[in-house]
Amino acid sequence: MWNLCLVLLFRSDLFMIKPSIKQSEHDTNRLPNALPSLWTTFGMVRNLRSKRGEARLSARTKVHSDGNDEVGQGGESSRRAAMYASLFAIILLLFYTELSGQVIRGFVYENATHLPIEKVNVFITGDEGTVQLETDANGSFSYQPARGGRFDIIVSHLSYELVHLQALQLSSTKDLILDIPLTARIRELTEVNILAPSVRSVNNRFFTTSEEETRRFPATFFDPARTATLFPGVYAANDQANGLVINGLSPSLMQWYLEGVPILNPNHLANAGTLSDRATATGGGVNMISNQVLATTNLVTGALPPQYGDAVSGVMDMQFRPGNVNKPEHTVQVGLLGIDLATEGRLKDGSEASYLLNYRYSTIGLLSALGVNFGDEEINFQDLNFNVHFPLSTQGGYIKVFGLAGLNKTDLDGPKELEERMDSRDISRVEYDGGTVIGGAALQYPMRKGVIKATIALSYTKSDRTEDRLDLQGLLAPYSNELAKQTKFSTRVDWQGQRSNRLTVNGGIGLTNHWVNGTGDYPQSGAFLVEGITTLLRPYTQVSYVVTGDVVVRGGLAVSLLSGREANDDKANGTVVPEPSLHVYWQAAEKFSIETGYSYSGMTTPNVTFQTGSLIDLDLLRTHTFSFVFRNQLRSSTQLAGIINYYALNHVPTDADITNGYTILSESGYPRQGPFSLEGKGRTISLALALRQDVHRGKFARAGIGWINASHQGSPGLLLSTAYDTGPWASFSGGKEWTKAKDYGDRIFGLNGGIQWRGGMHEQVIDLDRSRAEGFTVYNDEGNFAVELEDYFRIDLRLYLRKDKVDKTTTWSLDIQNVMSKENAFFSLYDPFLDGIRQTKQLGIIPVLSYRVDF
């Protein structure tokens, strides 16, 4: 059976219909008939997972009854059946394949109004030379080259700034679809790279990534959050997870946005890489939203513009892309991390609506079989993403319905035999189940002098963790547990209009309701309850004015109206916080620009507010942020930037005990019983010098050096280091592609690597005597992160071979995270099994082999 599946998978060309040069519109729309089969298969996998969970529950009950771990064969057979079902889905996709030549398609529109611009000159340069096109009345252009490869595109119009898109990859099987905004021109400007644009841009594009980049750089594992660690001043707090430390601030101080509204944590395995093994608010093992369904993703940092609220360190802003209505396109990716299936195309014949669907099922257990140490945990996850896009009669307008669902699970099987026990994990059984559902809809409608967008989204997440440990009689007994549920309803309406070539006005209003409900019991905290609701109403406006052709000023004001109450309690309180912002952009020279910014912004902390059992003063954690950025365009593909960010935080929740320096800026992850005050403060300084080279003659790179100082001040009033006070850092990631042209398509070999180095994170001093007495880790001076761990160092490598053929594109890739298998220090704890202090380590070497087919 396995042999047959492998033949069907790797010889998929046996089932493909060979393409003709041109196909009728009717012939390119047969794939939607395959969708019911894919949905059926997804249901089969879920049923199998459910049966497997019942088998594990039965096994666990037996362990409690007699202390032995006897798991039957049901789990193994279910795993095999799930694998067969996933391979069956792959085969189904291969039978429903229609092909046509690859095309570059684009929509050119005015940035302020989103209205199409006609008669724009488009120059496309590839191996065949340069062709000149002109956009039609709908702002569209289309070009079908004889073969794929990398292309440069220049978009030019007398009334708008020139845009230069470089080294865009066009495969032999997937269309390259572009949305290109143009900004009204005030004076003649030199050529501008859209990845490093002129002073008119709101965000620093050093913090922008694309789907293609997640497949080019090493150890990103096709995750936009892990790709963000290539950005200056950004790193993951732990190798196991993608929780982002941005400019030295805790991962809990960033916010995820989807289609312009805040959502709950969209990551699998939210408990991965944490000290407490509890689910976090912003990180996880891998993003539930596949990179294959995303358009360009922005990480907005520094002084935030007013449209982004409820965040301090940054906002990860993700957008679903529409499916290709011109032909169906599909992707199958099989690797040691999982099986990924994607399909897109026209929703039905004669319609301009499109669908985009992605399903992923993990096979991460294969890595454990190869010797990768995940701490004896069994890890599984699966997810489904979709986006249905309905264009409106007005070009640039649309309605989209989007959503995602993810399930994830980890099991620590212990206990081990007596002679195999090394630490407390070997006498523990831990089960963690997580699930997330996010759904929503968005409307965008361009008008004569502006564009309006309305978005609504509902998020729900649940995590259930139980831990049992062997007692003195050698029987498993309950040790800790937590059941946490969260729901977030978000909606926002935005309007942007251009009053003249110099003046642009935008504004909107957002509403977010956040429900938290959690119960649990940890030795470190005792039994606890978290239950309540916050409501954040946030109107904002921003005015952008071009003072001269060299200077642009943006001033904004948001007002956060926060209210909240505990569940089953009529008592409510709240606050009103004005949040001004100001940004100045100056084109100081032909290739040199400077940006300065200031913002005063706030962030809700409902998990802290409601976990004491009584509602404390409800307020926003607030921060003054100052930023300074200079950019020097060294050449069309290369930009150098210097970045300075300063954060002054106040109204930080801290322990009301004046002898305790705890603040939430360096929380350990265990629940706190309080009482809290809002007297805490924080200060963070981040300096970075960064280089970005986009693909030029096959070479590409990201590099940077910098320094981070992060401190906090609790009730005692002492300024102390936080856990993320790492000091100096340096990173490099880059490589080269070699292209060999063939009659039937290109063959591309890529080799790239990455190096990360930074000073060690900080941890607290453990009081060994009190820890022995209590049976868990107790710190001498909580909040005082006086111990600096050893420096962090990691080398990554990626090799890939892509073959473009007439009917498909295949890619073999090998990612190796931590080539030297250096187990970097993570944190220390008191281990009652060892009766001593044990230092935990991060992951060693992780090799990930993947095979991808686009057709």
PDB file of C-alpha atoms in Angstrom, residues 244-448:
ATOM      1  CA  LEU A 244       8.567  37.516  19.125  1.00  0.00           C
ATOM      2  CA  VAL A 245      10.734  39.704  21.334  1.00  0.00           C
ATOM      3  CA  ILE A 246      10.559  43.060  19.519  1.00  0.00           C
ATOM      4  CA  ASN A 247      13.113  45.695  20.495  1.00  0.00           C
ATOM      5  CA  GLY A 248      13.616  44.027  23.877  1.00  0.00           C
ATOM      6  CA  LEU A 249       9.929  43.955  24.848  1.00  0.00           C
ATOM      7  CA  SER A 250       8.058  40.861  26.036  1.00  0.00           C
ATOM      8  CA  PRO A 251       6.225  38.792  23.374  1.00  0.00           C
ATOM      9  CA  SER A 252       2.994  39.435  25.291  1.00  0.00           C
ATOM     10  CA  LEU A 253       3.191  43.130  24.318  1.00  0.00           C
ATOM     11  CA  MET A 254       2.624  42.593  20.589  1.00  0.00           C
ATOM     12  CA  GLN A 255      -0.693  42.085  18.807  1.00  0.00           C
ATOM     13  CA  TRP A 256      -1.876  39.948  15.903  1.00  0.00           C
ATOM     14  CA  TYR A 257      -4.095  41.587  13.270  1.00  0.00           C
ATOM     15  CA  LEU A 258      -5.975  39.878  10.448  1.00  0.00           C
ATOM     16  CA  GLU A 259      -7.589  41.917   7.680  1.00  0.00           C
ATOM     17  CA  GLY A 260      -7.155  45.071   9.753  1.00  0.00           C
ATOM     18  CA  VAL A 261      -8.678  43.921  13.070  1.00  0.00           C
ATOM     19  CA  PRO A 262      -7.118  42.356  16.194  1.00  0.00           C
ATOM     20  CA  ILE A 263      -7.547  38.608  16.686  1.00  0.00           C
ATOM     21  CA  LEU A 264      -6.615  36.012  19.287  1.00  0.00           C
ATOM     22  CA  ASN A 265      -3.368  34.068  19.084  1.00  0.00           C
ATOM     23  CA  PRO A 266      -3.357  32.325  15.632  1.00  0.00           C
ATOM     24  CA  ASN A 267      -0.588  29.847  16.545  1.00  0.00           C
ATOM     25  CA  HIS A 268      -0.496  26.145  17.213  1.00  0.00           C
ATOM     26  CA  LEU A 269       0.951  24.831  20.482  1.00  0.00           C
ATOM     27  CA  ALA A 270       0.711  28.119  22.365  1.00  0.00           C
ATOM     28  CA  ASN A 271       2.421  26.486  25.356  1.00  0.00           C
ATOM     29  CA  ALA A 272       5.618  25.705  23.416  1.00  0.00           C
ATOM     30  CA  GLY A 273       8.890  27.147  24.692  1.00  0.00           C
ATOM     31  CA  THR A 274       7.504  28.655  27.906  1.00  0.00           C
ATOM     32  CA  LEU A 275       8.790  28.401  31.479  1.00  0.00           C
ATOM     33  CA  SER A 276       5.376  27.461  32.893  1.00  0.00           C
ATOM     34  CA  ASP A 277       4.157  25.316  29.956  1.00  0.00           C
ATOM     35  CA  ARG A 278       0.966  27.441  29.966  1.00  0.00           C
ATOM     36  CA  ALA A 279      -0.559  28.801  26.776  1.00  0.00           C
ATOM     37  CA  THR A 280       0.686  32.263  25.820  1.00  0.00           C
ATOM     38  CA  ALA A 281      -1.275  35.121  24.265  1.00  0.00           C
ATOM     39  CA  THR A 282       0.879  35.714  21.179  1.00  0.00           C
ATOM     40  CA  GLY A 283       3.260  32.824  20.393  1.00  0.00           C
ATOM     41  CA  GLY A 284       3.310  29.149  19.517  1.00  0.00           C
ATOM     42  CA  GLY A 285       5.071  26.385  17.670  1.00  0.00           C
ATOM     43  CA  VAL A 286       3.889  27.430  14.194  1.00  0.00           C
ATOM     44  CA  ASN A 287       1.343  29.810  12.679  1.00  0.00           C
ATOM     45  CA  MET A 288      -2.063  28.274  11.895  1.00  0.00           C
ATOM     46  CA  ILE A 289      -2.345  30.472   8.809  1.00  0.00           C
ATOM     47  CA  SER A 290      -0.301  28.925   6.026  1.00  0.00           C
ATOM     48  CA  ASN A 291       2.045  31.219   4.130  1.00  0.00           C
ATOM     49  CA  GLN A 292       0.423  29.914   0.935  1.00  0.00           C
ATOM     50  CA  VAL A 293      -2.802  31.864   1.582  1.00  0.00           C
ATOM     51  CA  LEU A 294      -1.181  35.122   2.706  1.00  0.00           C
ATOM     52  CA  ALA A 295      -0.285  38.215   0.745  1.00  0.00           C
ATOM     53  CA  THR A 296       2.549  40.449   1.976  1.00  0.00           C
ATOM     54  CA  THR A 297       2.788  40.464   5.793  1.00  0.00           C
ATOM     55  CA  ASN A 298       3.909  43.569   7.700  1.00  0.00           C
ATOM     56  CA  LEU A 299       5.401  43.793  11.171  1.00  0.00           C
ATOM     57  CA  VAL A 300       4.658  47.364  12.273  1.00  0.00           C
ATOM     58  CA  THR A 301       7.054  48.505  15.009  1.00  0.00           C
ATOM     59  CA  GLY A 302       8.314  51.651  16.679  1.00  0.00           C
ATOM     60  CA  ALA A 303       5.947  54.608  17.031  1.00  0.00           C
ATOM     61  CA  LEU A 304       2.698  53.002  15.881  1.00  0.00           C
ATOM     62  CA  PRO A 305       0.341  54.893  13.537  1.00  0.00           C
ATOM     63  CA  PRO A 306      -3.129  55.537  15.035  1.00  0.00           C
ATOM     64  CA  GLN A 307      -4.930  52.799  13.085  1.00  0.00           C
ATOM     65  CA  TYR A 308      -3.058  50.184  15.125  1.00  0.00           C
ATOM     66  CA  GLY A 309      -4.210  50.015  18.733  1.00  0.00           C
ATOM     67  CA  ASP A 310      -4.062  47.722  21.753  1.00  0.00           C
ATOM     68  CA  ALA A 311      -0.339  47.022  21.256  1.00  0.00           C
ATOM     69  CA  VAL A 312       3.022  48.251  22.553  1.00  0.00           C
ATOM     70  CA  SER A 313       5.962  46.532  20.853  1.00  0.00           C
ATOM     71  CA  GLY A 314       4.410  45.936  17.433  1.00  0.00           C
ATOM     72  CA  VAL A 315       1.606  44.579  15.283  1.00  0.00           C
ATOM     73  CA  MET A 316       1.837  41.602  12.938  1.00  0.00           C
ATOM     74  CA  ASP A 317      -0.624  42.552  10.187  1.00  0.00           C
ATOM     75  CA  MET A 318      -1.703  39.671   7.919  1.00  0.00           C
ATOM     76  CA  GLN A 319      -3.911  39.798   4.829  1.00  0.00           C
ATOM     77  CA  PHE A 320      -5.468  36.919   2.912  1.00  0.00           C
ATOM     78  CA  ARG A 321      -4.801  37.081  -0.810  1.00  0.00           C
ATOM     79  CA  PRO A 322      -7.542  36.302  -3.353  1.00  0.00           C
ATOM     80  CA  GLY A 323      -7.431  33.122  -5.405  1.00  0.00           C
ATOM     81  CA  ASN A 324      -6.510  33.147  -9.078  1.00  0.00           C
ATOM     82  CA  VAL A 325      -9.690  33.437 -11.153  1.00  0.00           C
ATOM     83  CA  ASN A 326      -7.879  32.904 -14.459  1.00  0.00           C
ATOM     84  CA  LYS A 327      -6.939  29.297 -13.830  1.00  0.00           C
ATOM     85  CA  PRO A 328      -6.961  26.780 -10.982  1.00  0.00           C
ATOM     86  CA  GLU A 329      -3.657  26.380  -9.140  1.00  0.00           C
ATOM     87  CA  HIS A 330      -2.696  23.748  -6.599  1.00  0.00           C
ATOM     88  CA  THR A 331       0.155  22.918  -4.275  1.00  0.00           C
ATOM     89  CA  VAL A 332       1.101  19.706  -2.504  1.00  0.00           C
ATOM     90  CA  GLN A 333       3.910  19.841   0.032  1.00  0.00           C
ATOM     91  CA  VAL A 334       5.116  16.813   1.949  1.00  0.00           C
ATOM     92  CA  GLY A 335       7.813  17.029   4.600  1.00  0.00           C
ATOM     93  CA  LEU A 336       8.937  15.992   8.031  1.00  0.00           C
ATOM     94  CA  LEU A 337       6.772  18.741   9.568  1.00  0.00           C
ATOM     95  CA  GLY A 338       3.592  17.786   7.769  1.00  0.00           C
ATOM     96  CA  ILE A 339       1.469  17.471   4.666  1.00  0.00           C
ATOM     97  CA  ASP A 340       0.225  20.717   3.130  1.00  0.00           C
ATOM     98  CA  LEU A 341      -2.516  20.864   0.475  1.00  0.00           C
ATOM     99  CA  ALA A 342      -3.567  24.122  -1.211  1.00  0.00           C
ATOM    100  CA  THR A 343      -5.949  24.870  -4.038  1.00  0.00           C
ATOM    101  CA  GLU A 344      -7.377  28.031  -5.577  1.00  0.00           C
ATOM    102  CA  GLY A 345      -9.368  29.105  -8.588  1.00  0.00           C
ATOM    103  CA  ARG A 346     -12.625  30.516  -9.902  1.00  0.00           C
ATOM    104  CA  LEU A 347     -15.579  29.833  -7.610  1.00  0.00           C
ATOM    105  CA  LYS A 348     -17.913  28.947 -10.487  1.00  0.00           C
ATOM    106  CA  ASP A 349     -18.145  29.331 -14.254  1.00  0.00           C
ATOM    107  CA  GLY A 350     -18.872  32.857 -15.428  1.00  0.00           C
ATOM    108  CA  SER A 351     -18.045  34.398 -12.038  1.00  0.00           C
ATOM    109  CA  GLU A 352     -15.119  36.605 -11.071  1.00  0.00           C
ATOM    110  CA  ALA A 353     -15.284  35.288  -7.505  1.00  0.00           C
ATOM    111  CA  SER A 354     -12.415  33.125  -6.327  1.00  0.00           C
ATOM    112  CA  TYR A 355     -11.699  30.599  -3.599  1.00  0.00           C
ATOM    113  CA  LEU A 356      -8.490  29.831  -1.730  1.00  0.00           C
ATOM    114  CA  LEU A 357      -8.213  26.758   0.472  1.00  0.00           C
ATOM    115  CA  ASN A 358      -5.347  25.228   2.443  1.00  0.00           C
ATOM    116  CA  TYR A 359      -5.277  22.156   4.674  1.00  0.00           C
ATOM    117  CA  ARG A 360      -2.294  20.982   6.707  1.00  0.00           C
ATOM    118  CA  TYR A 361      -1.770  17.850   8.769  1.00  0.00           C
ATOM    119  CA  SER A 362       1.375  17.481  10.856  1.00  0.00           C
ATOM    120  CA  THR A 363       3.733  14.535  10.770  1.00  0.00           C
ATOM    121  CA  ILE A 364       6.202  16.038  13.235  1.00  0.00           C
ATOM    122  CA  GLY A 365       6.525  12.649  14.908  1.00  0.00           C
ATOM    123  CA  LEU A 366       8.885  11.689  12.085  1.00  0.00           C
ATOM    124  CA  LEU A 367      11.417  14.175  13.456  1.00  0.00           C
ATOM    125  CA  SER A 368      11.378  12.407  16.802  1.00  0.00           C
ATOM    126  CA  ALA A 369      11.992   9.129  14.996  1.00  0.00           C
ATOM    127  CA  LEU A 370      15.090  10.735  13.426  1.00  0.00           C
ATOM    128  CA  GLY A 371      16.442  11.585  16.864  1.00  0.00           C
ATOM    129  CA  VAL A 372      15.296  15.207  17.305  1.00  0.00           C
ATOM    130  CA  ASN A 373      14.732  15.745  21.028  1.00  0.00           C
ATOM    131  CA  PHE A 374      11.394  17.387  21.843  1.00  0.00           C
ATOM    132  CA  GLY A 375      11.606  16.278  25.460  1.00  0.00           C
ATOM    133  CA  ASP A 376       9.870  12.928  24.787  1.00  0.00           C
ATOM    134  CA  GLU A 377       6.715  14.777  23.745  1.00  0.00           C
ATOM    135  CA  GLU A 378       4.374  13.623  21.020  1.00  0.00           C
ATOM    136  CA  ILE A 379       3.288  16.643  18.989  1.00  0.00           C
ATOM    137  CA  ASN A 380       0.427  16.877  16.490  1.00  0.00           C
ATOM    138  CA  PHE A 381      -1.519  19.644  14.809  1.00  0.00           C
ATOM    139  CA  GLN A 382      -3.769  20.281  11.819  1.00  0.00           C
ATOM    140  CA  ASP A 383      -5.467  23.344  10.372  1.00  0.00           C
ATOM    141  CA  LEU A 384      -7.725  24.587   7.607  1.00  0.00           C
ATOM    142  CA  ASN A 385      -7.624  28.098   6.044  1.00  0.00           C
ATOM    143  CA  PHE A 386     -10.002  29.566   3.479  1.00  0.00           C
ATOM    144  CA  ASN A 387     -10.746  32.837   1.741  1.00  0.00           C
ATOM    145  CA  VAL A 388     -13.610  33.438  -0.672  1.00  0.00           C
ATOM    146  CA  HIS A 389     -13.212  36.687  -2.609  1.00  0.00           C
ATOM    147  CA  PHE A 390     -16.111  38.425  -4.397  1.00  0.00           C
ATOM    148  CA  PRO A 391     -15.036  41.420  -6.508  1.00  0.00           C
ATOM    149  CA  LEU A 392     -17.505  44.278  -6.814  1.00  0.00           C
ATOM    150  CA  SER A 393     -18.449  46.115  -9.977  1.00  0.00           C
ATOM    151  CA  THR A 394     -16.204  49.009  -8.923  1.00  0.00           C
ATOM    152  CA  GLN A 395     -12.628  47.999  -9.700  1.00  0.00           C
ATOM    153  CA  GLY A 396     -10.688  47.589  -6.468  1.00  0.00           C
ATOM    154  CA  GLY A 397     -13.815  46.843  -4.462  1.00  0.00           C
ATOM    155  CA  TYR A 398     -14.525  43.449  -2.969  1.00  0.00           C
ATOM    156  CA  ILE A 399     -16.253  41.383  -0.332  1.00  0.00           C
ATOM    157  CA  LYS A 400     -14.269  38.567   1.208  1.00  0.00           C
ATOM    158  CA  VAL A 401     -15.245  35.840   3.637  1.00  0.00           C
ATOM    159  CA  PHE A 402     -12.318  34.252   5.437  1.00  0.00           C
ATOM    160  CA  GLY A 403     -11.582  31.876   8.251  1.00  0.00           C
ATOM    161  CA  LEU A 404      -9.297  29.358   9.866  1.00  0.00           C
ATOM    162  CA  ALA A 405      -9.560  26.459  12.277  1.00  0.00           C
ATOM    163  CA  GLY A 406      -6.741  24.684  14.048  1.00  0.00           C
ATOM    164  CA  LEU A 407      -6.348  21.764  16.434  1.00  0.00           C
ATOM    165  CA  ASN A 408      -3.131  20.933  18.285  1.00  0.00           C
ATOM    166  CA  LYS A 409      -2.043  18.474  20.930  1.00  0.00           C
ATOM    167  CA  THR A 410       1.055  17.479  22.872  1.00  0.00           C
ATOM    168  CA  ASP A 411       1.492  14.463  25.119  1.00  0.00           C
ATOM    169  CA  LEU A 412       4.368  13.809  27.497  1.00  0.00           C
ATOM    170  CA  ASP A 413       4.010  10.076  27.973  1.00  0.00           C
ATOM    171  CA  GLY A 414       6.133   9.444  31.119  1.00  0.00           C
ATOM    172  CA  PRO A 415       6.742   8.157  33.645  1.00  0.00           C
ATOM    173  CA  LYS A 416       9.859   6.274  32.631  1.00  0.00           C
ATOM    174  CA  GLU A 417      11.334   3.237  34.317  1.00  0.00           C
ATOM    175  CA  LEU A 418      13.223   3.961  37.517  1.00  0.00           C
ATOM    176  CA  GLU A 419      16.669   3.488  35.979  1.00  0.00           C
ATOM    177  CA  GLU A 420      15.797   5.834  33.069  1.00  0.00           C
ATOM    178  CA  ARG A 421      14.599   8.776  35.163  1.00  0.00           C
ATOM    179  CA  MET A 422      16.775  11.867  34.826  1.00  0.00           C
ATOM    180  CA  ASP A 423      14.563  14.723  36.079  1.00  0.00           C
ATOM    181  CA  SER A 424      10.986  15.587  37.073  1.00  0.00           C
ATOM    182  CA  ARG A 425       9.739  15.280  33.516  1.00  0.00           C
ATOM    183  CA  ASP A 426      10.424  11.563  33.735  1.00  0.00           C
ATOM    184  CA  ILE A 427       7.926  11.143  36.571  1.00  0.00           C
ATOM    185  CA  SER A 428       5.230  13.295  34.891  1.00  0.00           C
ATOM    186  CA  ARG A 429       2.425  12.789  32.418  1.00  0.00           C
ATOM    187  CA  VAL A 430       1.311  16.000  30.691  1.00  0.00           C
ATOM    188  CA  GLU A 431      -1.526  16.329  28.199  1.00  0.00           C
ATOM    189  CA  TYR A 432      -2.197  19.582  26.369  1.00  0.00           C
ATOM    190  CA  ASP A 433      -5.046  20.163  23.904  1.00  0.00           C
ATOM    191  CA  GLY A 434      -5.585  23.435  22.058  1.00  0.00           C
ATOM    192  CA  GLY A 435      -8.006  24.661  19.462  1.00  0.00           C
ATOM    193  CA  THR A 436      -8.707  27.938  17.669  1.00  0.00           C
ATOM    194  CA  VAL A 437     -11.442  29.105  15.314  1.00  0.00           C
ATOM    195  CA  ILE A 438     -11.395  32.518  13.600  1.00  0.00           C
ATOM    196  CA  GLY A 439     -13.911  33.703  11.036  1.00  0.00           C
ATOM    197  CA  GLY A 440     -14.869  36.995   9.488  1.00  0.00           C
ATOM    198  CA  ALA A 441     -15.755  39.106   6.496  1.00  0.00           C
ATOM    199  CA  ALA A 442     -14.412  42.308   4.934  1.00  0.00           C
ATOM    200  CA  LEU A 443     -15.837  44.876   2.535  1.00  0.00           C
ATOM    201  CA  GLN A 444     -13.785  47.377   0.541  1.00  0.00           C
ATOM    202  CA  TYR A 445     -15.507  49.947  -1.652  1.00  0.00           C
ATOM    203  CA  PRO A 446     -13.607  52.674  -3.564  1.00  0.00           C
ATOM    204  CA  MET A 447     -15.348  55.978  -4.099  1.00  0.00           C
ATOM    205  CA  ARG A 448     -14.493  58.992  -6.232  1.00  0.00           C
TER     206      ARG A 448
END
